[in-house]
Amino acid sequence: MPQTLMPQPCVDQRAIEIIGQHRLAQQTCLQRRGATDARGHIGRGHGMDRLLAALRPSGLYRQHIGRTPRMRAAAENLVPVTLELDGKCPVVVNEGFDIATAAERTLTVKTFNAGQICLSPDYVMLPEGAVDGFVEAAKGFMARAFPKVQDNNDYTSIIAPRHFDRLLDLIADAQAKGATIVPLNPAGEPVHDVATRKIAPVLILNATEDMRVMQEEIFGPLLPVVAMNVDQAIARINAHDRPLAAYLFSDSEAVQAQFGASVTSGALVLNDIMSHASIESLPFGGVGASGIGAYHGVHGFRRFSHFRPTVRQSAEGLSGQRLRAPYADKQAALENLLGPRN
C-alpha cells in the first residue's frame, strides 16, 4: 500500500519573517513575491515605518491602492488574498451593566494610540438613561489616566497633518448638524494643538446618520455616543458593513447569546474592548467589508502556507492497479460488494 507522509507546508520564507514581525505592525501592506510573479497573500492596513522601510527593498511593500484594484490585481495573477481591512467597530452597552466599567474599558482602548487602531471602538450605543453617566465616567477616566494631554508622552499625536485636519472636520461637521460636542481635554489645555498634532478625546452626543462621523471610520480620538436599546443597536449594526469587531457590555447571558447570533463581525468581545487581539490562539481577521481570511499565531502560519499532500507508492503498486483495464472483473467485484440492485 502507498505510504502517506505528513503534509509538508511550502512557505515563502519572507512570509515567515513577516509573521514573526506581526507584533511590530499588525496592519501592513504586504505582497509576497516569487521568482517571476506574485505568489502569496496581500494584506492591508496602516502599518509602521520601521517594517515598511524593511519591506520596500524586498519588493514586499505596496502603496494602498484601494480594495477593488488590489482584488483585481490579485485575481489577474491568481494570488490568494488575505485582507485585514477596516470598519466601524461598534460598542453596545446593555441596560443594567455598570456604566463606569463600560466607559473606562472603552476609553482605555480609544485613548490607546489616540484611537489610531483598526480595532478601536468607533461609536457607542447605550440606553437613553445611561448617557450622562457615561459622560461623567469618561471625564473621570481622563482625569486619572491623562491629567495632561498636550505635554504627555503617554498620549499619541495624530499621524499626519492631513489626518489631524480630517478629524477636526469631522467634529465641525457633527456640530453643524446638531451634535453636542463634549471635549475631554484637561482644564487649562486646548482641545487640539496643531503644533503637537494632539487632539484630546471628544465625545459626540446625539450623533445621527447624516453626520460623517457616523459614516466613515474615525481612526482617531473621537467617540460618537447614540442612545438606543440592544435591539435597535443590532438593527443599526446589521444595516451597515460588517465590522472588524463588535463589543457588547452585558451581564445577561441571554442578551449575549442574542447579540452573538444576530450580529456578524470579524470578532465578538463581551464586556471588554480589543482583548481578543492579544490572544495568540485566536484567529484575527474580518468578514465581508472588514476583511477576508484570518491570521495570528498558528492561524497565520496555516494561512500563509500550502499543506502539500505527499504519497510514496509501494514497490508492488497494488492500489494503482485498480484503475488498470480490463475492467469487467473489477466491475463485477464492485457490484458484488455493493449488493444486488433494487
PDB file of N, CA and C in Angstrom, residues 141-224:
ATOM      1  N   PHE A 141     -12.285  59.093  33.985  1.00  0.00           N
ATOM      2  CA  PHE A 141     -11.194  58.280  33.440  1.00  0.00           C
ATOM      3  C   PHE A 141     -10.069  59.163  32.924  1.00  0.00           C
ATOM      4  N   MET A 142     -10.417  60.197  32.164  1.00  0.00           N
ATOM      5  CA  MET A 142      -9.395  61.083  31.606  1.00  0.00           C
ATOM      6  C   MET A 142      -8.626  61.800  32.711  1.00  0.00           C
ATOM      7  N   ALA A 143      -9.307  62.224  33.774  1.00  0.00           N
ATOM      8  CA  ALA A 143      -8.627  62.917  34.868  1.00  0.00           C
ATOM      9  C   ALA A 143      -7.593  62.012  35.536  1.00  0.00           C
ATOM     10  N   ARG A 144      -7.919  60.713  35.633  1.00  0.00           N
ATOM     11  CA  ARG A 144      -6.986  59.775  36.267  1.00  0.00           C
ATOM     12  C   ARG A 144      -5.876  59.323  35.319  1.00  0.00           C
ATOM     13  N   ALA A 145      -6.233  59.038  34.074  1.00  0.00           N
ATOM     14  CA  ALA A 145      -5.264  58.456  33.134  1.00  0.00           C
ATOM     15  C   ALA A 145      -4.411  59.510  32.442  1.00  0.00           C
ATOM     16  N   PHE A 146      -5.010  60.653  32.135  1.00  0.00           N
ATOM     17  CA  PHE A 146      -4.306  61.687  31.377  1.00  0.00           C
ATOM     18  C   PHE A 146      -4.555  63.063  31.999  1.00  0.00           C
ATOM     19  N   PRO A 147      -3.917  63.330  33.144  1.00  0.00           N
ATOM     20  CA  PRO A 147      -4.068  64.673  33.728  1.00  0.00           C
ATOM     21  C   PRO A 147      -3.538  65.767  32.803  1.00  0.00           C
ATOM     22  N   LYS A 148      -2.642  65.367  31.883  1.00  0.00           N
ATOM     23  CA  LYS A 148      -2.175  66.248  30.812  1.00  0.00           C
ATOM     24  C   LYS A 148      -2.306  65.477  29.503  1.00  0.00           C
ATOM     25  N   VAL A 149      -2.537  66.197  28.427  1.00  0.00           N
ATOM     26  CA  VAL A 149      -2.589  65.583  27.103  1.00  0.00           C
ATOM     27  C   VAL A 149      -1.492  66.132  26.204  1.00  0.00           C
ATOM     28  N   GLN A 150      -1.440  67.455  26.058  1.00  0.00           N
ATOM     29  CA  GLN A 150      -0.526  68.050  25.098  1.00  0.00           C
ATOM     30  C   GLN A 150       0.941  67.796  25.446  1.00  0.00           C
ATOM     31  N   ASP A 151       1.293  67.870  26.709  1.00  0.00           N
ATOM     32  CA  ASP A 151       2.671  67.641  27.134  1.00  0.00           C
ATOM     33  C   ASP A 151       2.752  66.317  27.890  1.00  0.00           C
ATOM     34  N   ASN A 152       2.368  65.258  27.189  1.00  0.00           N
ATOM     35  CA  ASN A 152       2.292  63.948  27.829  1.00  0.00           C
ATOM     36  C   ASN A 152       2.725  62.894  26.828  1.00  0.00           C
ATOM     37  N   ASN A 153       3.843  62.228  27.096  1.00  0.00           N
ATOM     38  CA  ASN A 153       4.360  61.204  26.186  1.00  0.00           C
ATOM     39  C   ASN A 153       3.469  59.971  26.127  1.00  0.00           C
ATOM     40  N   ASP A 154       2.561  59.829  27.079  1.00  0.00           N
ATOM     41  CA  ASP A 154       1.642  58.691  27.057  1.00  0.00           C
ATOM     42  C   ASP A 154       0.492  58.894  26.075  1.00  0.00           C
ATOM     43  N   TYR A 155       0.333  60.114  25.603  1.00  0.00           N
ATOM     44  CA  TYR A 155      -0.769  60.395  24.686  1.00  0.00           C
ATOM     45  C   TYR A 155      -0.194  60.666  23.296  1.00  0.00           C
ATOM     46  N   THR A 156      -0.742  59.983  22.300  1.00  0.00           N
ATOM     47  CA  THR A 156      -0.151  59.954  20.954  1.00  0.00           C
ATOM     48  C   THR A 156      -0.635  61.098  20.083  1.00  0.00           C
ATOM     49  N   SER A 157       0.263  61.582  19.253  1.00  0.00           N
ATOM     50  CA  SER A 157      -0.099  62.573  18.237  1.00  0.00           C
ATOM     51  C   SER A 157      -0.828  61.896  17.086  1.00  0.00           C
ATOM     52  N   ILE A 158      -1.597  62.664  16.339  1.00  0.00           N
ATOM     53  CA  ILE A 158      -2.213  62.163  15.110  1.00  0.00           C
ATOM     54  C   ILE A 158      -1.114  61.997  14.070  1.00  0.00           C
ATOM     55  N   ILE A 159      -1.195  60.951  13.288  1.00  0.00           N
ATOM     56  CA  ILE A 159      -0.071  60.515  12.469  1.00  0.00           C
ATOM     57  C   ILE A 159       0.401  61.542  11.446  1.00  0.00           C
ATOM     58  N   ALA A 160      -0.505  62.350  10.895  1.00  0.00           N
ATOM     59  CA  ALA A 160      -0.106  63.289   9.842  1.00  0.00           C
ATOM     60  C   ALA A 160      -1.028  64.505   9.871  1.00  0.00           C
ATOM     61  N   PRO A 161      -0.540  65.649   9.382  1.00  0.00           N
ATOM     62  CA  PRO A 161      -1.384  66.853   9.349  1.00  0.00           C
ATOM     63  C   PRO A 161      -2.704  66.637   8.621  1.00  0.00           C
ATOM     64  N   ARG A 162      -2.675  65.870   7.547  1.00  0.00           N
ATOM     65  CA  ARG A 162      -3.904  65.629   6.780  1.00  0.00           C
ATOM     66  C   ARG A 162      -4.963  64.944   7.636  1.00  0.00           C
ATOM     67  N   HIS A 163      -4.539  63.963   8.430  1.00  0.00           N
ATOM     68  CA  HIS A 163      -5.495  63.260   9.284  1.00  0.00           C
ATOM     69  C   HIS A 163      -5.917  64.125  10.475  1.00  0.00           C
ATOM     70  N   PHE A 164      -5.028  64.952  10.963  1.00  0.00           N
ATOM     71  CA  PHE A 164      -5.368  65.911  12.015  1.00  0.00           C
ATOM     72  C   PHE A 164      -6.500  66.815  11.525  1.00  0.00           C
ATOM     73  N   ASP A 165      -6.341  67.356  10.325  1.00  0.00           N
ATOM     74  CA  ASP A 165      -7.376  68.230   9.756  1.00  0.00           C
ATOM     75  C   ASP A 165      -8.668  67.465   9.496  1.00  0.00           C
ATOM     76  N   ARG A 166      -8.540  66.223   9.047  1.00  0.00           N
ATOM     77  CA  ARG A 166      -9.730  65.406   8.767  1.00  0.00           C
ATOM     78  C   ARG A 166     -10.560  65.212  10.029  1.00  0.00           C
ATOM     79  N   LEU A 167      -9.902  64.933  11.162  1.00  0.00           N
ATOM     80  CA  LEU A 167     -10.618  64.719  12.415  1.00  0.00           C
ATOM     81  C   LEU A 167     -11.311  65.991  12.888  1.00  0.00           C
ATOM     82  N   LEU A 168     -10.646  67.134  12.728  1.00  0.00           N
ATOM     83  CA  LEU A 168     -11.283  68.404  13.096  1.00  0.00           C
ATOM     84  C   LEU A 168     -12.490  68.678  12.200  1.00  0.00           C
ATOM     85  N   ASP A 169     -12.394  68.300  10.938  1.00  0.00           N
ATOM     86  CA  ASP A 169     -13.527  68.459  10.022  1.00  0.00           C
ATOM     87  C   ASP A 169     -14.701  67.588  10.452  1.00  0.00           C
ATOM     88  N   LEU A 170     -14.408  66.389  10.950  1.00  0.00           N
ATOM     89  CA  LEU A 170     -15.482  65.504  11.420  1.00  0.00           C
ATOM     90  C   LEU A 170     -16.218  66.128  12.611  1.00  0.00           C
ATOM     91  N   ILE A 171     -15.462  66.737  13.513  1.00  0.00           N
ATOM     92  CA  ILE A 171     -16.089  67.406  14.659  1.00  0.00           C
ATOM     93  C   ILE A 171     -16.963  68.563  14.180  1.00  0.00           C
ATOM     94  N   ALA A 172     -16.413  69.369  13.282  1.00  0.00           N
ATOM     95  CA  ALA A 172     -17.156  70.538  12.787  1.00  0.00           C
ATOM     96  C   ALA A 172     -18.420  70.113  12.051  1.00  0.00           C
ATOM     97  N   ASP A 173     -18.328  69.040  11.260  1.00  0.00           N
ATOM     98  CA  ASP A 173     -19.491  68.544  10.521  1.00  0.00           C
ATOM     99  C   ASP A 173     -20.579  68.074  11.483  1.00  0.00           C
ATOM    100  N   ALA A 174     -20.195  67.332  12.530  1.00  0.00           N
ATOM    101  CA  ALA A 174     -21.177  66.839  13.502  1.00  0.00           C
ATOM    102  C   ALA A 174     -21.823  67.991  14.256  1.00  0.00           C
ATOM    103  N   GLN A 175     -21.026  68.975  14.651  1.00  0.00           N
ATOM    104  CA  GLN A 175     -21.570  70.120  15.387  1.00  0.00           C
ATOM    105  C   GLN A 175     -22.534  70.912  14.523  1.00  0.00           C
ATOM    106  N   ALA A 176     -22.181  71.085  13.254  1.00  0.00           N
ATOM    107  CA  ALA A 176     -23.045  71.839  12.347  1.00  0.00           C
ATOM    108  C   ALA A 176     -24.380  71.137  12.123  1.00  0.00           C
ATOM    109  N   LYS A 177     -24.404  69.812  12.308  1.00  0.00           N
ATOM    110  CA  LYS A 177     -25.622  69.043  12.073  1.00  0.00           C
ATOM    111  C   LYS A 177     -26.367  68.724  13.369  1.00  0.00           C
ATOM    112  N   GLY A 178     -25.986  69.383  14.456  1.00  0.00           N
ATOM    113  CA  GLY A 178     -26.778  69.285  15.681  1.00  0.00           C
ATOM    114  C   GLY A 178     -26.221  68.451  16.798  1.00  0.00           C
ATOM    115  N   ALA A 179     -25.028  67.893  16.647  1.00  0.00           N
ATOM    116  CA  ALA A 179     -24.463  67.083  17.725  1.00  0.00           C
ATOM    117  C   ALA A 179     -23.999  67.966  18.880  1.00  0.00           C
ATOM    118  N   THR A 180     -23.977  67.380  20.059  1.00  0.00           N
ATOM    119  CA  THR A 180     -23.412  68.056  21.229  1.00  0.00           C
ATOM    120  C   THR A 180     -21.978  67.570  21.401  1.00  0.00           C
ATOM    121  N   ILE A 181     -21.043  68.486  21.367  1.00  0.00           N
ATOM    122  CA  ILE A 181     -19.622  68.142  21.448  1.00  0.00           C
ATOM    123  C   ILE A 181     -19.157  68.268  22.896  1.00  0.00           C
ATOM    124  N   VAL A 182     -18.596  67.165  23.434  1.00  0.00           N
ATOM    125  CA  VAL A 182     -18.099  67.160  24.813  1.00  0.00           C
ATOM    126  C   VAL A 182     -16.611  66.820  24.784  1.00  0.00           C
ATOM    127  N   PRO A 183     -15.741  67.824  24.744  1.00  0.00           N
ATOM    128  CA  PRO A 183     -14.303  67.554  24.770  1.00  0.00           C
ATOM    129  C   PRO A 183     -13.860  67.105  26.142  1.00  0.00           C
ATOM    130  N   LEU A 184     -12.900  66.190  26.192  1.00  0.00           N
ATOM    131  CA  LEU A 184     -12.404  65.653  27.459  1.00  0.00           C
ATOM    132  C   LEU A 184     -10.993  66.162  27.744  1.00  0.00           C
ATOM    133  N   ASN A 185     -10.679  67.350  27.261  1.00  0.00           N
ATOM    134  CA  ASN A 185      -9.357  67.917  27.493  1.00  0.00           C
ATOM    135  C   ASN A 185      -9.199  68.338  28.957  1.00  0.00           C
ATOM    136  N   PRO A 186      -7.993  68.213  29.520  1.00  0.00           N
ATOM    137  CA  PRO A 186      -7.752  68.676  30.887  1.00  0.00           C
ATOM    138  C   PRO A 186      -7.977  70.180  31.000  1.00  0.00           C
ATOM    139  N   ALA A 187      -8.341  70.626  32.178  1.00  0.00           N
ATOM    140  CA  ALA A 187      -8.588  72.047  32.399  1.00  0.00           C
ATOM    141  C   ALA A 187      -7.331  72.855  32.069  1.00  0.00           C
ATOM    142  N   GLY A 188      -7.535  73.960  31.372  1.00  0.00           N
ATOM    143  CA  GLY A 188      -6.420  74.826  31.027  1.00  0.00           C
ATOM    144  C   GLY A 188      -5.695  74.432  29.760  1.00  0.00           C
ATOM    145  N   GLU A 189      -6.093  73.323  29.142  1.00  0.00           N
ATOM    146  CA  GLU A 189      -5.449  72.892  27.897  1.00  0.00           C
ATOM    147  C   GLU A 189      -6.421  73.030  26.731  1.00  0.00           C
ATOM    148  N   PRO A 190      -5.902  73.279  25.520  1.00  0.00           N
ATOM    149  CA  PRO A 190      -6.778  73.312  24.345  1.00  0.00           C
ATOM    150  C   PRO A 190      -7.233  71.907  23.985  1.00  0.00           C
ATOM    151  N   VAL A 191      -8.338  71.827  23.286  1.00  0.00           N
ATOM    152  CA  VAL A 191      -8.816  70.530  22.824  1.00  0.00           C
ATOM    153  C   VAL A 191      -7.838  69.940  21.813  1.00  0.00           C
ATOM    154  N   HIS A 192      -7.259  70.790  21.000  1.00  0.00           N
ATOM    155  CA  HIS A 192      -6.297  70.317  19.999  1.00  0.00           C
ATOM    156  C   HIS A 192      -5.228  71.371  19.798  1.00  0.00           C
ATOM    157  N   ASP A 193      -4.063  70.914  19.324  1.00  0.00           N
ATOM    158  CA  ASP A 193      -2.936  71.812  19.090  1.00  0.00           C
ATOM    159  C   ASP A 193      -2.242  71.375  17.813  1.00  0.00           C
ATOM    160  N   VAL A 194      -2.206  72.250  16.824  1.00  0.00           N
ATOM    161  CA  VAL A 194      -1.608  71.915  15.544  1.00  0.00           C
ATOM    162  C   VAL A 194      -0.109  71.676  15.679  1.00  0.00           C
ATOM    163  N   ALA A 195       0.525  72.305  16.672  1.00  0.00           N
ATOM    164  CA  ALA A 195       1.970  72.143  16.845  1.00  0.00           C
ATOM    165  C   ALA A 195       2.326  70.731  17.295  1.00  0.00           C
ATOM    166  N   THR A 196       1.514  70.158  18.175  1.00  0.00           N
ATOM    167  CA  THR A 196       1.774  68.800  18.663  1.00  0.00           C
ATOM    168  C   THR A 196       0.998  67.747  17.878  1.00  0.00           C
ATOM    169  N   ARG A 197       0.017  68.184  17.110  1.00  0.00           N
ATOM    170  CA  ARG A 197      -0.923  67.301  16.396  1.00  0.00           C
ATOM    171  C   ARG A 197      -1.643  66.367  17.375  1.00  0.00           C
ATOM    172  N   LYS A 198      -1.918  66.857  18.560  1.00  0.00           N
ATOM    173  CA  LYS A 198      -2.660  66.066  19.549  1.00  0.00           C
ATOM    174  C   LYS A 198      -4.069  66.617  19.679  1.00  0.00           C
ATOM    175  N   ILE A 199      -5.029  65.698  19.684  1.00  0.00           N
ATOM    176  CA  ILE A 199      -6.434  66.038  19.886  1.00  0.00           C
ATOM    177  C   ILE A 199      -6.913  65.268  21.111  1.00  0.00           C
ATOM    178  N   ALA A 200      -7.369  65.984  22.117  1.00  0.00           N
ATOM    179  CA  ALA A 200      -7.920  65.307  23.293  1.00  0.00           C
ATOM    180  C   ALA A 200      -9.169  64.523  22.879  1.00  0.00           C
ATOM    181  N   PRO A 201      -9.512  63.462  23.599  1.00  0.00           N
ATOM    182  CA  PRO A 201     -10.731  62.721  23.263  1.00  0.00           C
ATOM    183  C   PRO A 201     -11.958  63.639  23.253  1.00  0.00           C
ATOM    184  N   VAL A 202     -12.841  63.381  22.307  1.00  0.00           N
ATOM    185  CA  VAL A 202     -14.047  64.187  22.149  1.00  0.00           C
ATOM    186  C   VAL A 202     -15.252  63.256  22.051  1.00  0.00           C
ATOM    187  N   LEU A 203     -16.204  63.405  22.949  1.00  0.00           N
ATOM    188  CA  LEU A 203     -17.468  62.674  22.845  1.00  0.00           C
ATOM    189  C   LEU A 203     -18.411  63.473  21.956  1.00  0.00           C
ATOM    190  N   ILE A 204     -19.099  62.785  21.077  1.00  0.00           N
ATOM    191  CA  ILE A 204     -20.055  63.428  20.169  1.00  0.00           C
ATOM    192  C   ILE A 204     -21.424  62.846  20.477  1.00  0.00           C
ATOM    193  N   LEU A 205     -22.217  63.602  21.233  1.00  0.00           N
ATOM    194  CA  LEU A 205     -23.531  63.128  21.654  1.00  0.00           C
ATOM    195  C   LEU A 205     -24.586  63.456  20.607  1.00  0.00           C
ATOM    196  N   ASN A 206     -25.652  62.661  20.621  1.00  0.00           N
ATOM    197  CA  ASN A 206     -26.765  62.841  19.674  1.00  0.00           C
ATOM    198  C   ASN A 206     -26.292  62.738  18.232  1.00  0.00           C
ATOM    199  N   ALA A 207     -25.339  61.853  17.983  1.00  0.00           N
ATOM    200  CA  ALA A 207     -24.849  61.653  16.613  1.00  0.00           C
ATOM    201  C   ALA A 207     -25.947  61.029  15.762  1.00  0.00           C
ATOM    202  N   THR A 208     -26.055  61.480  14.532  1.00  0.00           N
ATOM    203  CA  THR A 208     -27.082  60.984  13.608  1.00  0.00           C
ATOM    204  C   THR A 208     -26.440  60.449  12.330  1.00  0.00           C
ATOM    205  N   GLU A 209     -27.236  59.708  11.568  1.00  0.00           N
ATOM    206  CA  GLU A 209     -26.711  59.002  10.400  1.00  0.00           C
ATOM    207  C   GLU A 209     -26.181  59.935   9.316  1.00  0.00           C
ATOM    208  N   ASP A 210     -26.645  61.171   9.272  1.00  0.00           N
ATOM    209  CA  ASP A 210     -26.198  62.077   8.216  1.00  0.00           C
ATOM    210  C   ASP A 210     -24.847  62.718   8.527  1.00  0.00           C
ATOM    211  N   MET A 211     -24.308  62.462   9.701  1.00  0.00           N
ATOM    212  CA  MET A 211     -23.013  63.017  10.072  1.00  0.00           C
ATOM    213  C   MET A 211     -21.888  62.134   9.555  1.00  0.00           C
ATOM    214  N   ARG A 212     -20.832  62.753   9.068  1.00  0.00           N
ATOM    215  CA  ARG A 212     -19.708  61.986   8.522  1.00  0.00           C
ATOM    216  C   ARG A 212     -19.088  61.068   9.572  1.00  0.00           C
ATOM    217  N   VAL A 213     -19.140  61.505  10.820  1.00  0.00           N
ATOM    218  CA  VAL A 213     -18.520  60.720  11.881  1.00  0.00           C
ATOM    219  C   VAL A 213     -19.225  59.384  12.084  1.00  0.00           C
ATOM    220  N   MET A 214     -20.470  59.261  11.604  1.00  0.00           N
ATOM    221  CA  MET A 214     -21.196  58.001  11.668  1.00  0.00           C
ATOM    222  C   MET A 214     -21.145  57.233  10.350  1.00  0.00           C
ATOM    223  N   GLN A 215     -20.455  57.775   9.374  1.00  0.00           N
ATOM    224  CA  GLN A 215     -20.368  57.137   8.067  1.00  0.00           C
ATOM    225  C   GLN A 215     -18.966  56.628   7.749  1.00  0.00           C
ATOM    226  N   GLU A 216     -17.952  57.302   8.263  1.00  0.00           N
ATOM    227  CA  GLU A 216     -16.567  56.973   7.965  1.00  0.00           C
ATOM    228  C   GLU A 216     -15.891  56.329   9.171  1.00  0.00           C
ATOM    229  N   GLU A 217     -14.889  55.479   8.901  1.00  0.00           N
ATOM    230  CA  GLU A 217     -14.065  55.006  10.001  1.00  0.00           C
ATOM    231  C   GLU A 217     -13.329  56.201  10.587  1.00  0.00           C
ATOM    232  N   ILE A 218     -13.410  56.376  11.891  1.00  0.00           N
ATOM    233  CA  ILE A 218     -12.874  57.586  12.517  1.00  0.00           C
ATOM    234  C   ILE A 218     -11.357  57.554  12.609  1.00  0.00           C
ATOM    235  N   PHE A 219     -10.794  56.492  13.134  1.00  0.00           N
ATOM    236  CA  PHE A 219      -9.342  56.332  13.269  1.00  0.00           C
ATOM    237  C   PHE A 219      -8.734  57.533  13.985  1.00  0.00           C
ATOM    238  N   GLY A 220      -9.262  57.821  15.148  1.00  0.00           N
ATOM    239  CA  GLY A 220      -8.808  58.946  15.948  1.00  0.00           C
ATOM    240  C   GLY A 220      -9.598  59.008  17.239  1.00  0.00           C
ATOM    241  N   PRO A 221      -9.349  60.006  18.099  1.00  0.00           N
ATOM    242  CA  PRO A 221      -9.923  60.039  19.448  1.00  0.00           C
ATOM    243  C   PRO A 221     -11.313  60.659  19.540  1.00  0.00           C
ATOM    244  N   LEU A 222     -12.120  60.509  18.517  1.00  0.00           N
ATOM    245  CA  LEU A 222     -13.499  60.990  18.542  1.00  0.00           C
ATOM    246  C   LEU A 222     -14.426  59.802  18.803  1.00  0.00           C
ATOM    247  N   LEU A 223     -15.431  59.993  19.660  1.00  0.00           N
ATOM    248  CA  LEU A 223     -16.303  58.885  20.029  1.00  0.00           C
ATOM    249  C   LEU A 223     -17.763  59.323  20.022  1.00  0.00           C
ATOM    250  N   PRO A 224     -18.492  59.019  18.944  1.00  0.00           N
ATOM    251  CA  PRO A 224     -19.933  59.294  18.930  1.00  0.00           C
ATOM    252  C   PRO A 224     -20.662  58.419  19.946  1.00  0.00           C
TER     253      PRO A 224
END
